[in-house]
């Protein structure tokens, strides 16, 4: 049995209950962005980055694939005027195969570019907002400038500067649209995360208090049973067992 004061006090919550306040520093908030919570779920910002990247990939594939589909089909029909096909079905299938090849080739080119742009843009803007614990237009402008410059970096300094300017111009209306959606929802992502953290803390604290009450009730029951003479009855039973005659030895049985 431990000495008094060796364990946590009954009036103070244990460490696993945590606190309702968000992390105090920006680096702690960034670290929390890429770790799962107690429910094994990633933060909403991380899920939004993944969703936006996937949506960008689909939009890019559609944007680059469908025009390429029509263009490849038209070009194949124009170039194959002198070719001889077995029947009309063979000609139609050949044109469709050429169109599908164009759809896959150019759709993939646009898809991975737009998905990468969206992923970098959202990661930088979200990281700035989480680090500073607020959302402003400058975060989206900086994210757009960084992403645009990164995409044009291999073309030289002048093209990289032009890409940064284009990215900043693109980032400001995108950020304004996102902030307008948050305003219509009634709370920002930071406010929602703080509210969910407080609710989770209150739930865990209530569970801990309920378990503490059960423990206290069990202890009181044990004490009451002891006071009612249960221990004395157990001692009497043990004494009766000790007073029973010993079993005869095997040699005595044979005699």
PDB file of C-alpha atoms in Angstrom:
ATOM      1  CA  UNK A   1       0.000   0.000   0.000  1.00  0.00           C
ATOM      2  CA  UNK A   2       1.533   3.301  -1.065  1.00  0.00           C
ATOM      3  CA  UNK A   3       2.344   6.145   1.205  1.00  0.00           C
ATOM      4  CA  UNK A   4      -0.109   9.015   1.498  1.00  0.00           C
ATOM      5  CA  UNK A   5       0.287  11.554  -1.246  1.00  0.00           C
ATOM      6  CA  UNK A   6       2.111   9.144  -3.580  1.00  0.00           C
ATOM      7  CA  UNK A   7      -0.724   9.059  -6.141  1.00  0.00           C
ATOM      8  CA  UNK A   8      -2.928  11.699  -7.754  1.00  0.00           C
ATOM      9  CA  UNK A   9      -5.377  13.421  -5.498  1.00  0.00           C
ATOM     10  CA  UNK A  10      -9.028  12.538  -5.821  1.00  0.00           C
ATOM     11  CA  UNK A  11      -9.999  16.152  -6.438  1.00  0.00           C
ATOM     12  CA  UNK A  12      -7.610  16.718  -9.359  1.00  0.00           C
ATOM     13  CA  UNK A  13      -8.198  15.308 -12.846  1.00  0.00           C
ATOM     14  CA  UNK A  14      -5.630  12.800 -14.151  1.00  0.00           C
ATOM     15  CA  UNK A  15      -3.277  13.598 -16.986  1.00  0.00           C
ATOM     16  CA  UNK A  16      -5.168  11.651 -19.670  1.00  0.00           C
ATOM     17  CA  UNK A  17      -8.194  13.955 -19.267  1.00  0.00           C
ATOM     18  CA  UNK A  18      -6.104  16.776 -20.751  1.00  0.00           C
ATOM     19  CA  UNK A  19      -7.100  20.408 -20.881  1.00  0.00           C
ATOM     20  CA  UNK A  20      -9.738  22.406 -22.735  1.00  0.00           C
ATOM     21  CA  UNK A  21      -7.237  25.050 -23.861  1.00  0.00           C
ATOM     22  CA  UNK A  22      -5.505  24.686 -27.289  1.00  0.00           C
ATOM     23  CA  UNK A  23      -1.699  24.440 -27.507  1.00  0.00           C
ATOM     24  CA  UNK A  24       0.007  27.691 -26.592  1.00  0.00           C
ATOM     25  CA  UNK A  25       2.681  27.864 -29.322  1.00  0.00           C
ATOM     26  CA  UNK A  26       2.419  27.771 -33.096  1.00  0.00           C
ATOM     27  CA  UNK A  27       4.801  24.811 -33.433  1.00  0.00           C
ATOM     28  CA  UNK A  28       2.667  22.738 -31.070  1.00  0.00           C
ATOM     29  CA  UNK A  29      -0.418  23.530 -33.130  1.00  0.00           C
ATOM     30  CA  UNK A  30       1.421  22.560 -36.332  1.00  0.00           C
ATOM     31  CA  UNK A  31       2.557  19.294 -34.751  1.00  0.00           C
ATOM     32  CA  UNK A  32      -0.999  18.582 -33.700  1.00  0.00           C
ATOM     33  CA  UNK A  33      -2.154  19.131 -37.297  1.00  0.00           C
ATOM     34  CA  UNK A  34      -0.532  15.885 -38.483  1.00  0.00           C
ATOM     35  CA  UNK A  35      -1.363  13.651 -35.502  1.00  0.00           C
ATOM     36  CA  UNK A  36      -4.546  11.766 -34.703  1.00  0.00           C
ATOM     37  CA  UNK A  37      -6.630  12.696 -31.695  1.00  0.00           C
ATOM     38  CA  UNK A  38      -8.021  10.422 -28.973  1.00  0.00           C
ATOM     39  CA  UNK A  39     -10.692   9.169 -31.385  1.00  0.00           C
ATOM     40  CA  UNK A  40      -7.987   8.202 -33.940  1.00  0.00           C
ATOM     41  CA  UNK A  41      -9.138  10.944 -36.319  1.00  0.00           C
ATOM     42  CA  UNK A  42      -7.092  13.586 -38.090  1.00  0.00           C
ATOM     43  CA  UNK A  43      -7.958  17.285 -37.622  1.00  0.00           C
ATOM     44  CA  UNK A  44     -10.516  18.845 -39.927  1.00  0.00           C
ATOM     45  CA  UNK A  45      -7.845  20.989 -41.617  1.00  0.00           C
ATOM     46  CA  UNK A  46      -5.900  17.892 -42.676  1.00  0.00           C
ATOM     47  CA  UNK A  47      -9.056  16.217 -44.007  1.00  0.00           C
ATOM     48  CA  UNK A  48      -9.879  19.382 -45.973  1.00  0.00           C
ATOM     49  CA  UNK A  49      -6.416  19.356 -47.590  1.00  0.00           C
ATOM     50  CA  UNK A  50      -6.909  15.745 -48.698  1.00  0.00           C
ATOM     51  CA  UNK A  51     -10.412  16.445 -50.018  1.00  0.00           C
ATOM     52  CA  UNK A  52      -9.275  19.545 -51.909  1.00  0.00           C
ATOM     53  CA  UNK A  53      -6.358  17.636 -53.464  1.00  0.00           C
ATOM     54  CA  UNK A  54      -8.633  14.834 -54.630  1.00  0.00           C
ATOM     55  CA  UNK A  55     -11.162  17.325 -56.023  1.00  0.00           C
ATOM     56  CA  UNK A  56      -8.375  19.163 -57.860  1.00  0.00           C
ATOM     57  CA  UNK A  57      -7.205  15.892 -59.403  1.00  0.00           C
ATOM     58  CA  UNK A  58     -10.710  15.075 -60.652  1.00  0.00           C
ATOM     59  CA  UNK A  59     -11.303  18.592 -61.981  1.00  0.00           C
ATOM     60  CA  UNK A  60      -7.920  18.582 -63.717  1.00  0.00           C
ATOM     61  CA  UNK A  61      -8.602  15.239 -65.352  1.00  0.00           C
ATOM     62  CA  UNK A  62     -11.979  16.425 -66.614  1.00  0.00           C
ATOM     63  CA  UNK A  63     -10.564  19.788 -67.740  1.00  0.00           C
ATOM     64  CA  UNK A  64      -7.709  18.237 -69.702  1.00  0.00           C
ATOM     65  CA  UNK A  65      -9.304  14.949 -70.663  1.00  0.00           C
ATOM     66  CA  UNK A  66     -12.568  15.850 -72.375  1.00  0.00           C
ATOM     67  CA  UNK A  67     -11.136  18.428 -74.826  1.00  0.00           C
ATOM     68  CA  UNK A  68      -8.326  15.974 -75.611  1.00  0.00           C
ATOM     69  CA  UNK A  69     -10.932  13.243 -76.159  1.00  0.00           C
ATOM     70  CA  UNK A  70     -12.758  15.287 -78.787  1.00  0.00           C
ATOM     71  CA  UNK A  71      -9.556  16.568 -80.370  1.00  0.00           C
ATOM     72  CA  UNK A  72      -7.962  13.107 -80.631  1.00  0.00           C
ATOM     73  CA  UNK A  73     -11.144  11.634 -82.102  1.00  0.00           C
ATOM     74  CA  UNK A  74     -11.450  14.402 -84.707  1.00  0.00           C
ATOM     75  CA  UNK A  75      -7.786  14.145 -85.698  1.00  0.00           C
ATOM     76  CA  UNK A  76      -7.982  10.386 -86.054  1.00  0.00           C
ATOM     77  CA  UNK A  77     -11.029  10.639 -88.331  1.00  0.00           C
ATOM     78  CA  UNK A  78      -9.296  13.252 -90.492  1.00  0.00           C
ATOM     79  CA  UNK A  79      -6.071  11.237 -90.808  1.00  0.00           C
ATOM     80  CA  UNK A  80      -7.764   7.898 -91.442  1.00  0.00           C
ATOM     81  CA  UNK A  81      -9.808   8.923 -94.488  1.00  0.00           C
ATOM     82  CA  UNK A  82      -7.625   6.807 -96.765  1.00  0.00           C
ATOM     83  CA  UNK A  83      -7.504   3.787 -94.452  1.00  0.00           C
ATOM     84  CA  UNK A  84      -9.568   0.708 -95.197  1.00  0.00           C
ATOM     85  CA  UNK A  85     -11.679  -0.777 -92.395  1.00  0.00           C
ATOM     86  CA  UNK A  86     -13.446  -4.126 -92.384  1.00  0.00           C
ATOM     87  CA  UNK A  87     -16.759  -2.545 -91.442  1.00  0.00           C
ATOM     88  CA  UNK A  88     -18.287   0.536 -89.867  1.00  0.00           C
ATOM     89  CA  UNK A  89     -18.000  -0.896 -86.344  1.00  0.00           C
ATOM     90  CA  UNK A  90     -14.259  -1.352 -86.760  1.00  0.00           C
ATOM     91  CA  UNK A  91     -13.881   2.301 -87.804  1.00  0.00           C
ATOM     92  CA  UNK A  92     -15.930   3.546 -84.848  1.00  0.00           C
ATOM     93  CA  UNK A  93     -13.961   1.408 -82.364  1.00  0.00           C
ATOM     94  CA  UNK A  94     -10.637   2.652 -83.743  1.00  0.00           C
ATOM     95  CA  UNK A  95     -11.749   6.267 -83.381  1.00  0.00           C
ATOM     96  CA  UNK A  96     -12.906   5.653 -79.818  1.00  0.00           C
ATOM     97  CA  UNK A  97      -9.619   3.978 -78.884  1.00  0.00           C
ATOM     98  CA  UNK A  98      -7.707   6.994 -80.172  1.00  0.00           C
ATOM     99  CA  UNK A  99     -10.021   9.340 -78.227  1.00  0.00           C
ATOM    100  CA  UNK A 100      -9.578   7.355 -74.992  1.00  0.00           C
ATOM    101  CA  UNK A 101      -5.792   7.442 -75.371  1.00  0.00           C
ATOM    102  CA  UNK A 102      -5.964  11.221 -75.694  1.00  0.00           C
ATOM    103  CA  UNK A 103      -8.284  11.467 -72.686  1.00  0.00           C
ATOM    104  CA  UNK A 104      -5.952   9.426 -70.475  1.00  0.00           C
ATOM    105  CA  UNK A 105      -2.756  11.124 -71.645  1.00  0.00           C
ATOM    106  CA  UNK A 106      -3.792  14.753 -71.373  1.00  0.00           C
ATOM    107  CA  UNK A 107      -6.189  14.189 -68.477  1.00  0.00           C
ATOM    108  CA  UNK A 108      -3.330  12.780 -66.386  1.00  0.00           C
ATOM    109  CA  UNK A 109      -1.076  15.696 -67.283  1.00  0.00           C
ATOM    110  CA  UNK A 110      -3.589  18.254 -66.068  1.00  0.00           C
ATOM    111  CA  UNK A 111      -4.717  16.136 -63.135  1.00  0.00           C
ATOM    112  CA  UNK A 112      -1.400  15.755 -61.321  1.00  0.00           C
ATOM    113  CA  UNK A 113      -0.443  19.396 -61.951  1.00  0.00           C
ATOM    114  CA  UNK A 114      -3.655  20.834 -60.516  1.00  0.00           C
ATOM    115  CA  UNK A 115      -3.668  18.329 -57.639  1.00  0.00           C
ATOM    116  CA  UNK A 116      -0.098  19.261 -56.715  1.00  0.00           C
ATOM    117  CA  UNK A 117      -0.870  22.990 -56.946  1.00  0.00           C
ATOM    118  CA  UNK A 118      -3.947  22.621 -54.731  1.00  0.00           C
ATOM    119  CA  UNK A 119      -2.119  20.438 -52.209  1.00  0.00           C
ATOM    120  CA  UNK A 120       0.818  22.853 -51.813  1.00  0.00           C
ATOM    121  CA  UNK A 121      -1.448  25.917 -51.736  1.00  0.00           C
ATOM    122  CA  UNK A 122      -3.753  24.476 -49.076  1.00  0.00           C
ATOM    123  CA  UNK A 123      -0.900  23.074 -46.992  1.00  0.00           C
ATOM    124  CA  UNK A 124       0.907  26.431 -46.853  1.00  0.00           C
ATOM    125  CA  UNK A 125      -2.216  28.508 -46.202  1.00  0.00           C
ATOM    126  CA  UNK A 126      -3.498  26.078 -43.562  1.00  0.00           C
ATOM    127  CA  UNK A 127      -0.085  25.921 -41.912  1.00  0.00           C
ATOM    128  CA  UNK A 128       0.085  29.712 -41.648  1.00  0.00           C
ATOM    129  CA  UNK A 129      -3.443  29.917 -40.236  1.00  0.00           C
ATOM    130  CA  UNK A 130      -2.787  27.181 -37.683  1.00  0.00           C
ATOM    131  CA  UNK A 131       0.576  28.649 -36.671  1.00  0.00           C
ATOM    132  CA  UNK A 132      -0.873  32.131 -36.113  1.00  0.00           C
ATOM    133  CA  UNK A 133      -4.221  30.753 -34.883  1.00  0.00           C
ATOM    134  CA  UNK A 134      -6.211  33.042 -37.193  1.00  0.00           C
ATOM    135  CA  UNK A 135      -7.203  33.292 -40.861  1.00  0.00           C
ATOM    136  CA  UNK A 136      -6.361  36.365 -42.990  1.00  0.00           C
ATOM    137  CA  UNK A 137      -6.066  37.240 -46.685  1.00  0.00           C
ATOM    138  CA  UNK A 138      -2.289  37.490 -46.381  1.00  0.00           C
ATOM    139  CA  UNK A 139      -2.047  33.759 -45.670  1.00  0.00           C
ATOM    140  CA  UNK A 140      -3.708  32.870 -48.970  1.00  0.00           C
ATOM    141  CA  UNK A 141      -1.734  35.477 -50.899  1.00  0.00           C
ATOM    142  CA  UNK A 142       1.543  34.141 -49.467  1.00  0.00           C
ATOM    143  CA  UNK A 143       0.507  30.544 -50.203  1.00  0.00           C
ATOM    144  CA  UNK A 144      -0.411  31.426 -53.791  1.00  0.00           C
ATOM    145  CA  UNK A 145       2.850  33.327 -54.323  1.00  0.00           C
ATOM    146  CA  UNK A 146       4.899  30.430 -52.940  1.00  0.00           C
ATOM    147  CA  UNK A 147       3.085  27.804 -55.019  1.00  0.00           C
ATOM    148  CA  UNK A 148       3.151  29.843 -58.238  1.00  0.00           C
ATOM    149  CA  UNK A 149       6.858  30.620 -57.846  1.00  0.00           C
ATOM    150  CA  UNK A 150       7.623  26.975 -57.109  1.00  0.00           C
ATOM    151  CA  UNK A 151       5.867  25.822 -60.284  1.00  0.00           C
ATOM    152  CA  UNK A 152       7.799  28.332 -62.440  1.00  0.00           C
ATOM    153  CA  UNK A 153      11.147  28.054 -60.695  1.00  0.00           C
ATOM    154  CA  UNK A 154      12.712  25.878 -63.423  1.00  0.00           C
ATOM    155  CA  UNK A 155      12.013  28.556 -66.078  1.00  0.00           C
ATOM    156  CA  UNK A 156      14.222  31.234 -64.520  1.00  0.00           C
ATOM    157  CA  UNK A 157      13.897  34.119 -62.099  1.00  0.00           C
ATOM    158  CA  UNK A 158      11.647  36.253 -64.299  1.00  0.00           C
ATOM    159  CA  UNK A 159       9.175  33.414 -64.863  1.00  0.00           C
ATOM    160  CA  UNK A 160       9.316  32.480 -61.180  1.00  0.00           C
ATOM    161  CA  UNK A 161       8.469  36.086 -60.219  1.00  0.00           C
ATOM    162  CA  UNK A 162       5.600  36.095 -62.713  1.00  0.00           C
ATOM    163  CA  UNK A 163       4.332  32.816 -61.276  1.00  0.00           C
ATOM    164  CA  UNK A 164       4.475  34.249 -57.761  1.00  0.00           C
ATOM    165  CA  UNK A 165       2.452  37.289 -58.817  1.00  0.00           C
ATOM    166  CA  UNK A 166      -0.105  35.099 -60.568  1.00  0.00           C
ATOM    167  CA  UNK A 167      -0.317  32.806 -57.540  1.00  0.00           C
ATOM    168  CA  UNK A 168      -0.836  35.720 -55.153  1.00  0.00           C
ATOM    169  CA  UNK A 169      -3.599  37.122 -57.356  1.00  0.00           C
ATOM    170  CA  UNK A 170      -5.210  33.688 -57.483  1.00  0.00           C
ATOM    171  CA  UNK A 171      -4.877  33.161 -53.730  1.00  0.00           C
ATOM    172  CA  UNK A 172      -6.673  36.315 -52.597  1.00  0.00           C
ATOM    173  CA  UNK A 173     -10.120  35.516 -54.108  1.00  0.00           C
ATOM    174  CA  UNK A 174      -9.775  31.865 -53.101  1.00  0.00           C
ATOM    175  CA  UNK A 175      -9.127  32.926 -49.526  1.00  0.00           C
ATOM    176  CA  UNK A 176     -11.991  35.402 -49.637  1.00  0.00           C
ATOM    177  CA  UNK A 177     -14.362  32.660 -50.789  1.00  0.00           C
ATOM    178  CA  UNK A 178     -13.236  30.345 -48.006  1.00  0.00           C
ATOM    179  CA  UNK A 179     -13.554  33.045 -45.356  1.00  0.00           C
ATOM    180  CA  UNK A 180     -17.035  33.922 -46.645  1.00  0.00           C
ATOM    181  CA  UNK A 181     -18.103  30.276 -46.329  1.00  0.00           C
ATOM    182  CA  UNK A 182     -16.773  30.170 -42.769  1.00  0.00           C
ATOM    183  CA  UNK A 183     -18.614  33.392 -41.937  1.00  0.00           C
ATOM    184  CA  UNK A 184     -21.865  31.954 -43.258  1.00  0.00           C
ATOM    185  CA  UNK A 185     -21.288  28.840 -41.152  1.00  0.00           C
ATOM    186  CA  UNK A 186     -21.117  31.043 -38.052  1.00  0.00           C
ATOM    187  CA  UNK A 187     -17.652  30.071 -36.828  1.00  0.00           C
ATOM    188  CA  UNK A 188     -14.140  29.704 -38.184  1.00  0.00           C
ATOM    189  CA  UNK A 189     -12.148  26.489 -38.210  1.00  0.00           C
ATOM    190  CA  UNK A 190     -10.111  27.692 -35.221  1.00  0.00           C
ATOM    191  CA  UNK A 191     -13.268  28.443 -33.233  1.00  0.00           C
ATOM    192  CA  UNK A 192     -14.771  25.089 -34.163  1.00  0.00           C
ATOM    193  CA  UNK A 193     -11.612  23.242 -33.111  1.00  0.00           C
ATOM    194  CA  UNK A 194     -11.574  25.072 -29.754  1.00  0.00           C
ATOM    195  CA  UNK A 195     -15.247  24.260 -29.182  1.00  0.00           C
ATOM    196  CA  UNK A 196     -14.756  20.564 -30.022  1.00  0.00           C
ATOM    197  CA  UNK A 197     -11.705  20.417 -27.759  1.00  0.00           C
ATOM    198  CA  UNK A 198     -13.725  21.897 -24.870  1.00  0.00           C
ATOM    199  CA  UNK A 199     -16.616  19.463 -25.424  1.00  0.00           C
ATOM    200  CA  UNK A 200     -14.242  16.499 -25.533  1.00  0.00           C
ATOM    201  CA  UNK A 201     -12.556  17.662 -22.341  1.00  0.00           C
ATOM    202  CA  UNK A 202     -15.892  18.025 -20.567  1.00  0.00           C
ATOM    203  CA  UNK A 203     -16.956  14.556 -21.723  1.00  0.00           C
ATOM    204  CA  UNK A 204     -13.728  12.924 -20.504  1.00  0.00           C
ATOM    205  CA  UNK A 205     -13.950  14.824 -17.210  1.00  0.00           C
ATOM    206  CA  UNK A 206     -17.528  13.637 -16.684  1.00  0.00           C
ATOM    207  CA  UNK A 207     -16.501  10.027 -17.409  1.00  0.00           C
ATOM    208  CA  UNK A 208     -13.623  10.291 -14.952  1.00  0.00           C
ATOM    209  CA  UNK A 209     -15.907  11.682 -12.245  1.00  0.00           C
ATOM    210  CA  UNK A 210     -18.421   8.886 -12.866  1.00  0.00           C
ATOM    211  CA  UNK A 211     -15.698   6.258 -12.465  1.00  0.00           C
ATOM    212  CA  UNK A 212     -14.474   8.017  -9.334  1.00  0.00           C
ATOM    213  CA  UNK A 213     -17.968   7.873  -7.822  1.00  0.00           C
ATOM    214  CA  UNK A 214     -18.181   4.145  -8.596  1.00  0.00           C
ATOM    215  CA  UNK A 215     -14.816   3.612  -6.911  1.00  0.00           C
ATOM    216  CA  UNK A 216     -15.948   5.518  -3.834  1.00  0.00           C
ATOM    217  CA  UNK A 217     -19.148   3.449  -3.669  1.00  0.00           C
ATOM    218  CA  UNK A 218     -17.155   0.208  -3.857  1.00  0.00           C
ATOM    219  CA  UNK A 219     -14.831   1.377  -1.098  1.00  0.00           C
ATOM    220  CA  UNK A 220     -17.770   2.318   1.124  1.00  0.00           C
ATOM    221  CA  UNK A 221     -19.350  -1.105   0.540  1.00  0.00           C
ATOM    222  CA  UNK A 222     -16.134  -2.855   1.500  1.00  0.00           C
ATOM    223  CA  UNK A 223     -15.855  -0.777   4.660  1.00  0.00           C
ATOM    224  CA  UNK A 224     -19.474  -1.448   5.594  1.00  0.00           C
ATOM    225  CA  UNK A 225     -19.066  -5.181   5.075  1.00  0.00           C
ATOM    226  CA  UNK A 226     -15.991  -5.166   7.266  1.00  0.00           C
ATOM    227  CA  UNK A 227     -17.771  -3.243   9.991  1.00  0.00           C
ATOM    228  CA  UNK A 228     -20.728  -5.661   9.951  1.00  0.00           C
ATOM    229  CA  UNK A 229     -18.522  -8.534  11.082  1.00  0.00           C
ATOM    230  CA  UNK A 230     -17.729 -10.233   7.794  1.00  0.00           C
ATOM    231  CA  UNK A 231     -14.091 -10.477   8.785  1.00  0.00           C
ATOM    232  CA  UNK A 232     -14.982 -12.141  12.093  1.00  0.00           C
ATOM    233  CA  UNK A 233     -17.071 -14.766  10.303  1.00  0.00           C
ATOM    234  CA  UNK A 234     -14.202 -15.517   7.924  1.00  0.00           C
ATOM    235  CA  UNK A 235     -11.853 -15.945  10.883  1.00  0.00           C
ATOM    236  CA  UNK A 236     -14.322 -18.338  12.545  1.00  0.00           C
ATOM    237  CA  UNK A 237     -14.536 -20.450   9.383  1.00  0.00           C
ATOM    238  CA  UNK A 238     -10.768 -20.651   9.187  1.00  0.00           C
ATOM    239  CA  UNK A 239     -10.578 -21.686  12.848  1.00  0.00           C
ATOM    240  CA  UNK A 240     -13.174 -24.429  12.286  1.00  0.00           C
ATOM    241  CA  UNK A 241     -11.122 -25.801   9.409  1.00  0.00           C
ATOM    242  CA  UNK A 242      -8.023 -25.838  11.588  1.00  0.00           C
ATOM    243  CA  UNK A 243      -9.859 -27.743  14.360  1.00  0.00           C
ATOM    244  CA  UNK A 244     -10.907 -30.589  12.061  1.00  0.00           C
ATOM    245  CA  UNK A 245      -9.121 -33.949  12.793  1.00  0.00           C
ATOM    246  CA  UNK A 246      -6.148 -34.757  10.645  1.00  0.00           C
ATOM    247  CA  UNK A 247      -6.482 -37.335   7.880  1.00  0.00           C
ATOM    248  CA  UNK A 248      -4.923 -40.756   8.776  1.00  0.00           C
ATOM    249  CA  UNK A 249      -1.555 -41.568   7.239  1.00  0.00           C
ATOM    250  CA  UNK A 250      -1.316 -44.348   4.620  1.00  0.00           C
ATOM    251  CA  UNK A 251       0.662 -46.581   7.023  1.00  0.00           C
ATOM    252  CA  UNK A 252      -2.084 -46.307   9.634  1.00  0.00           C
ATOM    253  CA  UNK A 253      -4.683 -47.356   7.056  1.00  0.00           C
ATOM    254  CA  UNK A 254      -2.749 -50.524   6.275  1.00  0.00           C
ATOM    255  CA  UNK A 255      -2.442 -51.452   9.988  1.00  0.00           C
TER     256      UNK A 255
END
